[in-house]
Amino acid sequence: MSAGADHGFETRAIHAGQPPDPVTGAVVPPISLATTFVQSAVGDHQGYEYGRTSNPTRVALEACMASLEGGRRGLAFASGMAAEDAVLRALAGSGEHVIIPDDAYGGTYRLLARLHAPAGVDHTAVDLTDLDALRTAMRDETAVVWVETPTNPLLTVVDVAAVAEVARSGGARVVVDSTFATPYLQRPLALGADVVVHSGTKYLGGHSDVVGGVVVVGDDELGDAIAFVQNAAGAVPSPLDCYLVLRGIKTLAVRMDRHCRNARAVAELLAGHPAVERVLYPGLPDHPGHAVAARQMRDFGGMVSCTLAGGEEAALRLAASTRLFALAESLGAVESLIEHPARMTHASAEGSPLAVDPALVRLSVGIESSVDLDADLRAALDALA
Ligand code: PLP
């Protein structure tokens, strides 16, 4: 079978864009390695010419993601950063302006500050939970309002529909980095966004074995503009990488349900522990974005951050002393990870307005037994007291 818009999310995650192979009947898409495709006369081919421009395994991933996000077109890239770069190149040129969250992922900030700013694209970091601040920051040249929700690593939740209304009235496009939420938990296009971007390295792939990125757009013109950059700049994923992300997506719904359940338990453990100063998890009723998250997300996700009462020293000790929560960068896979954003994932933001509190620790809660996760974290926290 193949899956259409009338099928449920879980069905489309497994089947959309992936009908059985018409030649062999294989139920999963072949990893199509050919870099070039034969033409019976000049320009007369079966939809494929050259591997950078298009590839059957990549097209399966792109179609599946377009279906899951409710968009017109998906576009796959070699990494989340390559996806972000292509979107920015397509939407914001020299003399134009981009608004980003004041706690955007460090790599997004670096991309704008170090690559796009020297090419003439200005940017302003704004607290996007403050709509008046957004209105004030909008300029005639603002081409893009870049949303990330929930944010990495502070788990700030942004009201996509409200931001989209302000951005649209100022003539700007809205891009949402939905890496933390995945299309299972939130659908930004339905909330008014123009473009969704993902690091496919995280929950979509889900097994810490592939780097990739995906863009989904709501209209064909935008799709053509980003596809032009995809082909012209050529930051495309390999067919094997596309296959791995596609395979990960098949179990996205069941994994996310478990990630969310385990993360909630971790957030509750942290909230009740004296070594912890503050827990950042949108599922906790006292989180400032709880009401918006409850409205725009199916559940609250698998990421939890906290600050330690003992400051940076305690944060570094905690990160080094858990056993099941492995000390490592990245997030969103089946195994639980812990990290220190100020010195690891967000070191590129040091000294900038987006620098991260050194007392902060970020947890990517995996899908192991919640009893084991609780015991691991509790022992490491108790040792701090
Ligand atoms: N966006 C977010 C929210 C991320 O957390 C990351 C990576 O951590 C990226 C984008 C970049 O993705 P990649 O590492 O696949 O290039």
mmCIF file of C-alpha atoms and ligand atoms in Angstrom:
data_model
loop_
_atom_site.group_PDB
_atom_site.id
_atom_site.type_symbol
_atom_site.label_atom_id
_atom_site.label_comp_id
_atom_site.label_asym_id
_atom_site.label_seq_id
_atom_site.Cartn_x
_atom_site.Cartn_y
_atom_site.Cartn_z
ATOM 1 C CA MET A 1 0.000 0.000 0.000
ATOM 2 C CA SER A 2 0.893 3.656 -0.060
ATOM 3 C CA ALA A 3 -0.586 6.126 2.395
ATOM 4 C CA GLY A 4 -2.570 9.289 1.696
ATOM 5 C CA ALA A 5 -3.748 12.280 3.696
ATOM 6 C CA ASP A 6 -6.756 10.326 4.995
ATOM 7 C CA HIS A 7 -4.525 7.862 6.869
ATOM 8 C CA GLY A 8 -3.394 8.373 10.452
ATOM 9 C CA PHE A 9 0.051 9.664 11.413
ATOM 10 C CA GLU A 10 1.422 6.249 12.384
ATOM 11 C CA THR A 11 0.283 4.741 9.071
ATOM 12 C CA ARG A 12 1.791 7.565 7.009
ATOM 13 C CA ALA A 13 5.055 7.335 8.995
ATOM 14 C CA ILE A 14 5.408 3.754 7.775
ATOM 15 C CA HIS A 15 3.965 3.975 4.273
ATOM 16 C CA ALA A 16 3.860 7.543 2.865
ATOM 17 C CA GLY A 17 6.171 7.905 -0.123
ATOM 18 C CA GLN A 18 7.131 4.222 0.106
ATOM 19 C CA PRO A 19 4.850 1.973 -1.947
ATOM 20 C CA PRO A 20 6.260 -1.545 -2.490
ATOM 21 C CA ASP A 21 9.037 -1.492 -5.089
ATOM 22 C CA PRO A 22 7.277 -1.880 -8.474
ATOM 23 C CA VAL A 23 10.078 -4.079 -9.856
ATOM 24 C CA THR A 24 10.730 -6.501 -6.976
ATOM 25 C CA GLY A 25 7.858 -5.989 -4.537
ATOM 26 C CA ALA A 26 10.339 -5.083 -1.755
ATOM 27 C CA VAL A 27 8.360 -3.545 1.132
ATOM 28 C CA VAL A 28 11.055 -1.033 2.044
ATOM 29 C CA PRO A 29 12.551 1.417 -0.464
ATOM 30 C CA PRO A 30 15.834 0.222 -1.972
ATOM 31 C CA ILE A 31 18.958 2.210 -1.147
ATOM 32 C CA SER A 32 19.327 3.571 -4.640
ATOM 33 C CA LEU A 33 23.013 4.243 -5.217
ATOM 34 C CA ALA A 34 23.062 5.195 -8.898
ATOM 35 C CA THR A 35 24.420 8.682 -9.502
ATOM 36 C CA THR A 36 23.068 8.916 -13.045
ATOM 37 C CA PHE A 37 19.977 7.652 -14.843
ATOM 38 C CA VAL A 38 19.610 6.606 -18.467
ATOM 39 C CA GLN A 39 17.590 8.736 -20.914
ATOM 40 C CA SER A 40 15.856 7.172 -23.924
ATOM 41 C CA ALA A 41 16.120 10.476 -25.831
ATOM 42 C CA VAL A 42 17.548 13.783 -24.636
ATOM 43 C CA GLY A 43 15.348 14.944 -21.749
ATOM 44 C CA ASP A 44 13.220 11.787 -21.887
ATOM 45 C CA HIS A 45 13.656 9.924 -18.561
ATOM 46 C CA GLN A 46 11.719 8.457 -15.648
ATOM 47 C CA GLY A 47 12.035 11.498 -13.362
ATOM 48 C CA TYR A 48 15.693 11.116 -12.419
ATOM 49 C CA GLU A 49 18.739 12.539 -14.171
ATOM 50 C CA TYR A 50 21.571 13.053 -11.698
ATOM 51 C CA GLY A 51 22.010 12.038 -8.046
ATOM 52 C CA ARG A 52 22.603 15.509 -6.589
ATOM 53 C CA THR A 53 19.453 16.849 -8.204
ATOM 54 C CA SER A 54 17.210 13.962 -7.151
ATOM 55 C CA ASN A 55 17.445 10.380 -5.937
ATOM 56 C CA PRO A 56 14.704 7.747 -5.397
ATOM 57 C CA THR A 57 15.577 6.998 -1.728
ATOM 58 C CA ARG A 58 15.750 10.719 -0.986
ATOM 59 C CA VAL A 59 12.415 11.310 -2.728
ATOM 60 C CA ALA A 60 10.824 8.624 -0.509
ATOM 61 C CA LEU A 61 12.079 10.431 2.624
ATOM 62 C CA GLU A 62 11.004 13.822 1.280
ATOM 63 C CA ALA A 63 7.506 12.583 0.423
ATOM 64 C CA CYS A 64 7.102 10.894 3.801
ATOM 65 C CA MET A 65 8.128 14.046 5.698
ATOM 66 C CA ALA A 66 5.868 16.259 3.547
ATOM 67 C CA SER A 67 2.978 13.971 4.468
ATOM 68 C CA LEU A 68 3.795 13.956 8.203
ATOM 69 C CA GLU A 69 4.100 17.748 8.361
ATOM 70 C CA GLY A 70 1.005 18.311 6.228
ATOM 71 C CA GLY A 71 3.102 20.230 3.686
ATOM 72 C CA ARG A 72 3.375 20.502 -0.090
ATOM 73 C CA ARG A 73 6.992 19.410 -0.427
ATOM 74 C CA GLY A 74 9.837 17.929 1.609
ATOM 75 C CA LEU A 75 13.534 18.499 0.928
ATOM 76 C CA ALA A 76 16.289 16.449 2.537
ATOM 77 C CA PHE A 77 19.777 17.720 3.375
ATOM 78 C CA ALA A 78 23.112 16.405 4.606
ATOM 79 C CA SER A 79 22.550 17.829 8.113
ATOM 80 C CA GLY A 80 20.197 20.050 10.058
ATOM 81 C CA MET A 81 22.617 22.947 9.550
ATOM 82 C CA ALA A 82 22.684 22.376 5.784
ATOM 83 C CA ALA A 83 18.874 22.488 5.845
ATOM 84 C CA GLU A 84 18.900 25.749 7.826
ATOM 85 C CA ASP A 85 21.494 27.287 5.523
ATOM 86 C CA ALA A 86 19.469 26.421 2.409
ATOM 87 C CA VAL A 87 16.319 27.955 3.903
ATOM 88 C CA LEU A 88 18.146 31.162 4.854
ATOM 89 C CA ARG A 89 19.794 31.437 1.440
ATOM 90 C CA ALA A 90 16.456 31.009 -0.281
ATOM 91 C CA LEU A 91 14.549 33.443 1.938
ATOM 92 C CA ALA A 92 16.969 36.192 3.051
ATOM 93 C CA GLY A 93 19.468 37.975 0.808
ATOM 94 C CA SER A 94 21.895 40.841 1.225
ATOM 95 C CA GLY A 95 20.237 43.906 2.785
ATOM 96 C CA GLU A 96 17.503 41.825 4.406
ATOM 97 C CA HIS A 97 16.956 41.071 8.082
ATOM 98 C CA VAL A 98 16.211 37.939 10.094
ATOM 99 C CA ILE A 99 14.747 37.721 13.592
ATOM 100 C CA ILE A 100 15.861 34.759 15.696
ATOM 101 C CA PRO A 101 14.921 33.656 19.211
ATOM 102 C CA ASP A 102 17.189 35.052 21.939
ATOM 103 C CA ASP A 103 17.847 31.457 23.014
ATOM 104 C CA ALA A 104 18.157 29.881 19.553
ATOM 105 C CA TYR A 105 20.225 26.734 19.080
ATOM 106 C CA GLY A 106 23.881 27.884 19.151
ATOM 107 C CA GLY A 107 24.530 26.542 15.651
ATOM 108 C CA THR A 108 21.682 28.648 14.226
ATOM 109 C CA TYR A 109 23.128 31.755 15.823
ATOM 110 C CA ARG A 110 26.611 30.897 14.526
ATOM 111 C CA LEU A 111 25.256 30.324 11.013
ATOM 112 C CA LEU A 112 23.691 33.785 10.963
ATOM 113 C CA ALA A 113 26.456 35.619 12.824
ATOM 114 C CA ARG A 114 29.451 34.063 11.081
ATOM 115 C CA LEU A 115 28.225 33.153 7.590
ATOM 116 C CA HIS A 116 25.119 35.141 6.689
ATOM 117 C CA ALA A 117 25.992 38.428 8.444
ATOM 118 C CA PRO A 118 29.247 38.828 6.438
ATOM 119 C CA ALA A 119 27.127 38.194 3.321
ATOM 120 C CA GLY A 120 24.943 41.189 4.225
ATOM 121 C CA VAL A 121 22.060 39.543 6.108
ATOM 122 C CA ASP A 122 21.410 41.337 9.385
ATOM 123 C CA HIS A 123 19.825 39.632 12.390
ATOM 124 C CA THR A 124 18.306 40.484 15.768
ATOM 125 C CA ALA A 125 17.844 38.101 18.690
ATOM 126 C CA VAL A 126 14.414 38.604 20.292
ATOM 127 C CA ASP A 127 12.400 36.983 23.079
ATOM 128 C CA LEU A 128 9.660 35.526 20.877
ATOM 129 C CA THR A 129 7.387 34.900 23.851
ATOM 130 C CA ASP A 130 7.058 38.716 23.969
ATOM 131 C CA LEU A 131 4.950 39.775 20.970
ATOM 132 C CA ASP A 132 5.518 43.480 21.639
ATOM 133 C CA ALA A 133 9.287 42.877 21.493
ATOM 134 C CA LEU A 134 8.757 41.055 18.185
ATOM 135 C CA ARG A 135 6.674 43.939 16.773
ATOM 136 C CA THR A 136 9.355 46.420 17.834
ATOM 137 C CA ALA A 137 12.127 44.356 16.221
ATOM 138 C CA MET A 138 10.323 43.985 12.864
ATOM 139 C CA ARG A 139 11.725 46.185 10.090
ATOM 140 C CA ASP A 140 10.707 46.814 6.493
ATOM 141 C CA GLU A 141 13.625 44.556 5.488
ATOM 142 C CA THR A 142 12.639 41.695 7.829
ATOM 143 C CA ALA A 143 12.343 38.713 5.522
ATOM 144 C CA VAL A 144 12.251 35.878 8.074
ATOM 145 C CA VAL A 145 11.100 35.341 11.629
ATOM 146 C CA TRP A 146 12.943 32.220 12.731
ATOM 147 C CA VAL A 147 11.156 30.321 15.492
ATOM 148 C CA GLU A 148 12.492 27.381 17.454
ATOM 149 C CA THR A 149 10.044 25.640 19.766
ATOM 150 C CA PRO A 150 10.741 24.150 22.222
ATOM 151 C CA THR A 151 14.206 25.716 22.200
ATOM 152 C CA ASN A 152 17.544 24.007 22.706
ATOM 153 C CA PRO A 153 18.551 23.956 25.551
ATOM 154 C CA LEU A 154 16.172 26.197 27.546
ATOM 155 C CA LEU A 155 12.906 24.535 26.427
ATOM 156 C CA THR A 156 11.239 27.900 25.773
ATOM 157 C CA VAL A 157 7.873 27.411 24.098
ATOM 158 C CA VAL A 158 6.844 29.929 21.431
ATOM 159 C CA ASP A 159 3.238 30.446 20.340
ATOM 160 C CA VAL A 160 3.674 29.760 16.609
ATOM 161 C CA ALA A 161 0.226 31.008 15.564
ATOM 162 C CA ALA A 162 0.647 34.320 17.414
ATOM 163 C CA VAL A 163 4.180 34.903 16.049
ATOM 164 C CA ALA A 164 3.027 33.987 12.535
ATOM 165 C CA GLU A 165 0.278 36.611 12.690
ATOM 166 C CA VAL A 166 2.732 39.361 13.644
ATOM 167 C CA ALA A 167 5.321 38.219 11.094
ATOM 168 C CA ARG A 168 2.788 37.994 8.276
ATOM 169 C CA SER A 169 1.385 41.437 8.950
ATOM 170 C CA GLY A 170 4.970 42.715 8.562
ATOM 171 C CA GLY A 171 5.456 40.789 5.319
ATOM 172 C CA ALA A 172 7.962 38.260 6.750
ATOM 173 C CA ARG A 173 8.097 34.501 6.312
ATOM 174 C CA VAL A 174 7.967 32.235 9.356
ATOM 175 C CA VAL A 175 10.393 29.331 9.703
ATOM 176 C CA VAL A 176 10.033 26.899 12.608
ATOM 177 C CA ASP A 177 12.860 24.670 13.782
ATOM 178 C CA SER A 178 10.734 21.803 15.110
ATOM 179 C CA THR A 179 13.602 19.433 15.911
ATOM 180 C CA PHE A 180 12.640 18.985 19.587
ATOM 181 C CA ALA A 181 8.957 18.384 18.838
ATOM 182 C CA THR A 182 8.990 16.305 15.616
ATOM 183 C CA PRO A 183 5.861 16.199 13.415
ATOM 184 C CA TYR A 184 4.353 13.716 15.886
ATOM 185 C CA LEU A 185 4.082 16.355 18.621
ATOM 186 C CA GLN A 186 3.493 19.569 16.642
ATOM 187 C CA ARG A 187 2.667 20.682 13.105
ATOM 188 C CA PRO A 188 3.936 24.261 12.543
ATOM 189 C CA LEU A 189 2.519 24.639 9.001
ATOM 190 C CA ALA A 190 -1.013 24.161 10.345
ATOM 191 C CA LEU A 191 -0.243 26.878 12.925
ATOM 192 C CA GLY A 192 0.674 29.406 10.198
ATOM 193 C CA ALA A 193 4.377 28.781 9.549
ATOM 194 C CA ASP A 194 5.730 28.814 5.979
ATOM 195 C CA VAL A 195 8.646 26.431 6.501
ATOM 196 C CA VAL A 196 9.529 23.691 8.996
ATOM 197 C CA VAL A 197 13.137 22.566 9.503
ATOM 198 C CA HIS A 198 14.450 19.543 11.373
ATOM 199 C CA SER A 199 17.746 18.113 12.352
ATOM 200 C CA GLY A 200 17.055 14.579 11.132
ATOM 201 C CA THR A 201 20.034 13.541 13.258
ATOM 202 C CA LYS A 202 17.781 13.695 16.318
ATOM 203 C CA TYR A 203 14.342 12.104 16.844
ATOM 204 C CA LEU A 204 13.625 11.431 13.152
ATOM 205 C CA GLY A 205 16.671 9.164 12.766
ATOM 206 C CA GLY A 206 16.336 8.291 16.430
ATOM 207 C CA HIS A 207 19.261 5.862 16.822
ATOM 208 C CA SER A 208 22.423 8.051 16.897
ATOM 209 C CA ASP A 209 23.646 6.596 13.616
ATOM 210 C CA VAL A 210 22.889 9.202 10.945
ATOM 211 C CA VAL A 211 23.377 12.955 10.391
ATOM 212 C CA GLY A 212 20.685 14.597 8.277
ATOM 213 C CA GLY A 213 18.275 17.479 7.868
ATOM 214 C CA VAL A 214 14.797 17.968 6.447
ATOM 215 C CA VAL A 215 12.790 20.990 5.298
ATOM 216 C CA VAL A 216 9.046 20.952 4.615
ATOM 217 C CA VAL A 217 7.229 23.853 2.955
ATOM 218 C CA GLY A 218 3.590 24.780 2.607
ATOM 219 C CA ASP A 219 3.719 26.210 -0.913
ATOM 220 C CA ASP A 220 5.232 25.242 -4.243
ATOM 221 C CA GLU A 221 7.008 28.520 -4.939
ATOM 222 C CA LEU A 222 8.966 28.272 -1.698
ATOM 223 C CA GLY A 223 9.622 24.622 -2.439
ATOM 224 C CA ASP A 224 11.132 25.536 -5.799
ATOM 225 C CA ALA A 225 13.316 28.257 -4.243
ATOM 226 C CA ILE A 226 14.744 25.892 -1.593
ATOM 227 C CA ALA A 227 15.078 23.026 -4.098
ATOM 228 C CA PHE A 228 17.149 25.370 -6.255
ATOM 229 C CA VAL A 229 19.599 25.895 -3.366
ATOM 230 C CA GLN A 230 19.545 22.168 -2.565
ATOM 231 C CA ASN A 231 20.728 21.390 -6.081
ATOM 232 C CA ALA A 232 22.930 24.453 -6.674
ATOM 233 C CA ALA A 233 24.820 24.290 -3.359
ATOM 234 C CA GLY A 234 24.544 20.497 -3.246
ATOM 235 C CA ALA A 235 24.465 19.755 0.519
ATOM 236 C CA VAL A 236 22.447 16.598 -0.117
ATOM 237 C CA PRO A 237 22.284 13.444 2.026
ATOM 238 C CA SER A 238 23.559 10.093 0.796
ATOM 239 C CA PRO A 239 20.984 7.426 -0.158
ATOM 240 C CA LEU A 240 22.024 5.345 2.882
ATOM 241 C CA ASP A 241 21.492 8.338 5.175
ATOM 242 C CA CYS A 242 18.045 8.893 3.655
ATOM 243 C CA TYR A 243 17.216 5.240 4.229
ATOM 244 C CA LEU A 244 18.277 5.405 7.885
ATOM 245 C CA VAL A 245 16.185 8.521 8.588
ATOM 246 C CA LEU A 246 13.226 6.954 6.788
ATOM 247 C CA ARG A 247 13.585 3.780 8.842
ATOM 248 C CA GLY A 248 13.761 5.806 12.050
ATOM 249 C CA ILE A 249 10.580 7.670 11.148
ATOM 250 C CA LYS A 250 8.627 4.401 10.961
ATOM 251 C CA THR A 251 8.836 4.077 14.772
ATOM 252 C CA LEU A 252 8.675 7.812 15.542
ATOM 253 C CA ALA A 253 5.218 7.714 17.155
ATOM 254 C CA VAL A 254 5.922 4.852 19.551
ATOM 255 C CA ARG A 255 9.347 6.225 20.441
ATOM 256 C CA MET A 256 7.996 9.714 21.101
ATOM 257 C CA ASP A 257 5.257 8.377 23.378
ATOM 258 C CA ARG A 258 7.906 6.647 25.503
ATOM 259 C CA HIS A 259 10.334 9.605 25.361
ATOM 260 C CA CYS A 260 7.552 11.873 26.652
ATOM 261 C CA ARG A 261 6.528 9.483 29.425
ATOM 262 C CA ASN A 262 10.100 8.974 30.631
ATOM 263 C CA ALA A 263 10.908 12.698 30.400
ATOM 264 C CA ARG A 264 7.916 13.620 32.522
ATOM 265 C CA ALA A 265 9.122 11.195 35.243
ATOM 266 C CA VAL A 266 12.646 12.661 35.055
ATOM 267 C CA ALA A 267 11.292 16.227 35.290
ATOM 268 C CA GLU A 268 9.285 15.279 38.372
ATOM 269 C CA LEU A 269 12.320 13.640 40.006
ATOM 270 C CA LEU A 270 14.448 16.733 39.342
ATOM 271 C CA ALA A 271 11.725 19.104 40.568
ATOM 272 C CA GLY A 272 11.637 17.346 43.942
ATOM 273 C CA HIS A 273 15.401 17.089 44.474
ATOM 274 C CA PRO A 274 17.262 19.593 46.715
ATOM 275 C CA ALA A 275 20.381 19.587 44.476
ATOM 276 C CA VAL A 276 18.310 21.078 41.640
ATOM 277 C CA GLU A 277 17.610 24.797 41.509
ATOM 278 C CA ARG A 278 15.205 24.985 38.565
ATOM 279 C CA VAL A 279 13.696 22.482 36.139
ATOM 280 C CA LEU A 280 12.925 23.482 32.548
ATOM 281 C CA TYR A 281 10.294 21.134 31.110
ATOM 282 C CA PRO A 282 7.170 22.394 29.305
ATOM 283 C CA GLY A 283 5.130 19.551 30.823
ATOM 284 C CA LEU A 284 5.460 20.963 34.340
ATOM 285 C CA PRO A 285 2.475 23.199 35.188
ATOM 286 C CA ASP A 286 4.749 25.988 36.460
ATOM 287 C CA HIS A 287 6.727 26.192 33.171
ATOM 288 C CA PRO A 288 5.988 29.627 31.585
ATOM 289 C CA GLY A 289 5.153 27.956 28.255
ATOM 290 C CA HIS A 290 3.008 25.170 29.681
ATOM 291 C CA ALA A 291 -0.350 26.508 28.492
ATOM 292 C CA VAL A 292 0.912 27.234 24.956
ATOM 293 C CA ALA A 293 2.626 23.841 24.777
ATOM 294 C CA ALA A 294 -0.549 22.088 25.945
ATOM 295 C CA ARG A 295 -2.415 23.870 23.135
ATOM 296 C CA GLN A 296 0.006 23.469 20.236
ATOM 297 C CA MET A 297 1.728 20.157 21.084
ATOM 298 C CA ARG A 298 0.359 16.633 21.473
ATOM 299 C CA ASP A 299 2.716 16.023 24.418
ATOM 300 C CA PHE A 300 5.705 17.812 25.948
ATOM 301 C CA GLY A 301 8.689 16.019 24.446
ATOM 302 C CA GLY A 302 11.698 14.079 25.654
ATOM 303 C CA MET A 303 14.101 16.907 26.556
ATOM 304 C CA VAL A 304 14.566 18.213 30.104
ATOM 305 C CA SER A 305 17.041 20.853 31.315
ATOM 306 C CA CYS A 306 17.807 21.999 34.835
ATOM 307 C CA THR A 307 20.103 24.335 36.731
ATOM 308 C CA LEU A 308 21.953 22.988 39.746
ATOM 309 C CA ALA A 309 21.886 24.674 43.154
ATOM 310 C CA GLY A 310 25.673 24.127 43.315
ATOM 311 C CA GLY A 311 26.263 26.087 40.081
ATOM 312 C CA GLU A 312 28.713 25.144 37.342
ATOM 313 C CA GLU A 313 30.778 22.821 39.509
ATOM 314 C CA ALA A 314 27.722 20.745 40.427
ATOM 315 C CA ALA A 315 26.563 20.740 36.790
ATOM 316 C CA LEU A 316 29.926 19.391 35.628
ATOM 317 C CA ARG A 317 29.940 16.756 38.393
ATOM 318 C CA LEU A 318 26.417 15.607 37.608
ATOM 319 C CA ALA A 319 27.180 15.353 33.880
ATOM 320 C CA ALA A 320 30.223 13.203 34.619
ATOM 321 C CA SER A 321 28.652 10.930 37.219
ATOM 322 C CA THR A 322 25.527 9.383 35.675
ATOM 323 C CA ARG A 323 26.032 5.961 34.108
ATOM 324 C CA LEU A 324 22.973 5.216 31.993
ATOM 325 C CA PHE A 325 22.704 8.866 30.941
ATOM 326 C CA ALA A 326 25.864 8.904 28.820
ATOM 327 C CA LEU A 327 27.861 12.148 28.699
ATOM 328 C CA ALA A 328 27.617 13.089 25.038
ATOM 329 C CA GLU A 329 26.439 15.772 22.613
ATOM 330 C CA SER A 330 23.332 15.337 20.456
ATOM 331 C CA LEU A 331 19.878 14.234 21.532
ATOM 332 C CA GLY A 332 16.681 12.536 20.464
ATOM 333 C CA ALA A 333 17.845 8.934 20.191
ATOM 334 C CA VAL A 334 16.765 5.806 22.043
ATOM 335 C CA GLU A 335 19.597 6.046 24.591
ATOM 336 C CA SER A 336 19.599 8.653 27.351
ATOM 337 C CA LEU A 337 22.249 11.376 27.187
ATOM 338 C CA ILE A 338 23.377 14.150 29.504
ATOM 339 C CA GLU A 339 25.485 17.179 28.604
ATOM 340 C CA HIS A 340 26.736 20.578 29.729
ATOM 341 C CA PRO A 341 25.519 23.046 27.041
ATOM 342 C CA ALA A 342 27.771 25.977 28.026
ATOM 343 C CA ARG A 343 30.922 23.930 27.405
ATOM 344 C CA MET A 344 29.621 21.459 24.842
ATOM 345 C CA THR A 345 26.728 21.974 22.380
ATOM 346 C CA HIS A 346 26.415 25.721 22.929
ATOM 347 C CA ALA A 347 30.087 26.631 23.361
ATOM 348 C CA SER A 348 29.813 28.537 20.059
ATOM 349 C CA ALA A 349 27.483 31.026 21.820
ATOM 350 C CA GLU A 350 30.012 31.851 24.583
ATOM 351 C CA GLY A 351 30.467 35.579 25.005
ATOM 352 C CA SER A 352 27.425 36.314 22.801
ATOM 353 C CA PRO A 353 23.978 37.449 23.972
ATOM 354 C CA LEU A 354 22.937 33.792 23.568
ATOM 355 C CA ALA A 355 25.504 32.391 26.023
ATOM 356 C CA VAL A 356 24.104 29.607 28.210
ATOM 357 C CA ASP A 357 24.126 29.544 32.039
ATOM 358 C CA PRO A 358 27.059 27.309 33.103
ATOM 359 C CA ALA A 359 24.904 25.850 35.919
ATOM 360 C CA LEU A 360 22.651 24.278 33.271
ATOM 361 C CA VAL A 361 22.565 20.586 32.404
ATOM 362 C CA ARG A 362 20.541 19.167 29.492
ATOM 363 C CA LEU A 363 19.073 15.673 29.479
ATOM 364 C CA SER A 364 17.883 13.809 26.419
ATOM 365 C CA VAL A 365 15.650 11.209 28.022
ATOM 366 C CA GLY A 366 15.744 7.942 26.130
ATOM 367 C CA ILE A 367 13.363 5.032 26.009
ATOM 368 C CA GLU A 368 15.073 2.729 28.519
ATOM 369 C CA SER A 369 13.259 1.447 31.613
ATOM 370 C CA SER A 370 12.093 4.472 33.607
ATOM 371 C CA VAL A 371 12.972 2.597 36.801
ATOM 372 C CA ASP A 372 16.609 2.342 35.695
ATOM 373 C CA LEU A 373 16.733 5.979 34.573
ATOM 374 C CA ASP A 374 15.305 7.108 37.896
ATOM 375 C CA ALA A 375 17.852 5.070 39.874
ATOM 376 C CA ASP A 376 20.777 6.374 37.786
ATOM 377 C CA LEU A 377 19.841 10.031 38.071
ATOM 378 C CA ARG A 378 18.808 9.832 41.720
ATOM 379 C CA ALA A 379 22.160 8.290 42.706
ATOM 380 C CA ALA A 380 24.108 10.990 40.826
ATOM 381 C CA LEU A 381 22.001 13.793 42.346
ATOM 382 C CA ASP A 382 22.211 12.380 45.865
ATOM 383 C CA ALA A 383 26.011 12.331 45.535
ATOM 384 C CA LEU A 384 25.957 16.126 44.981
ATOM 385 C CA ALA A 385 24.265 16.848 48.302
HETATM 386 N N1 PLP B 1 18.369 22.633 15.290
HETATM 387 C C1 PLP B 1 18.394 22.170 16.543
HETATM 388 C C2 PLP B 1 17.305 22.575 17.500
HETATM 389 C C3 PLP B 1 19.433 21.341 16.971
HETATM 390 O O1 PLP B 1 19.436 20.893 18.237
HETATM 391 C C4 PLP B 1 20.457 20.999 16.048
HETATM 392 C C5 PLP B 1 21.589 20.144 16.466
HETATM 393 O O2 PLP B 1 21.787 19.891 17.634
HETATM 394 C C6 PLP B 1 20.389 21.500 14.751
HETATM 395 C C7 PLP B 1 19.327 22.299 14.394
HETATM 396 C C8 PLP B 1 21.468 21.193 13.742
HETATM 397 O O3 PLP B 1 21.322 19.889 13.281
HETATM 398 P P1 PLP B 1 22.569 18.984 12.741
HETATM 399 O O4 PLP B 1 23.440 18.722 13.932
HETATM 400 O O5 PLP B 1 21.895 17.767 12.198
HETATM 401 O O6 PLP B 1 23.267 19.782 11.703
#
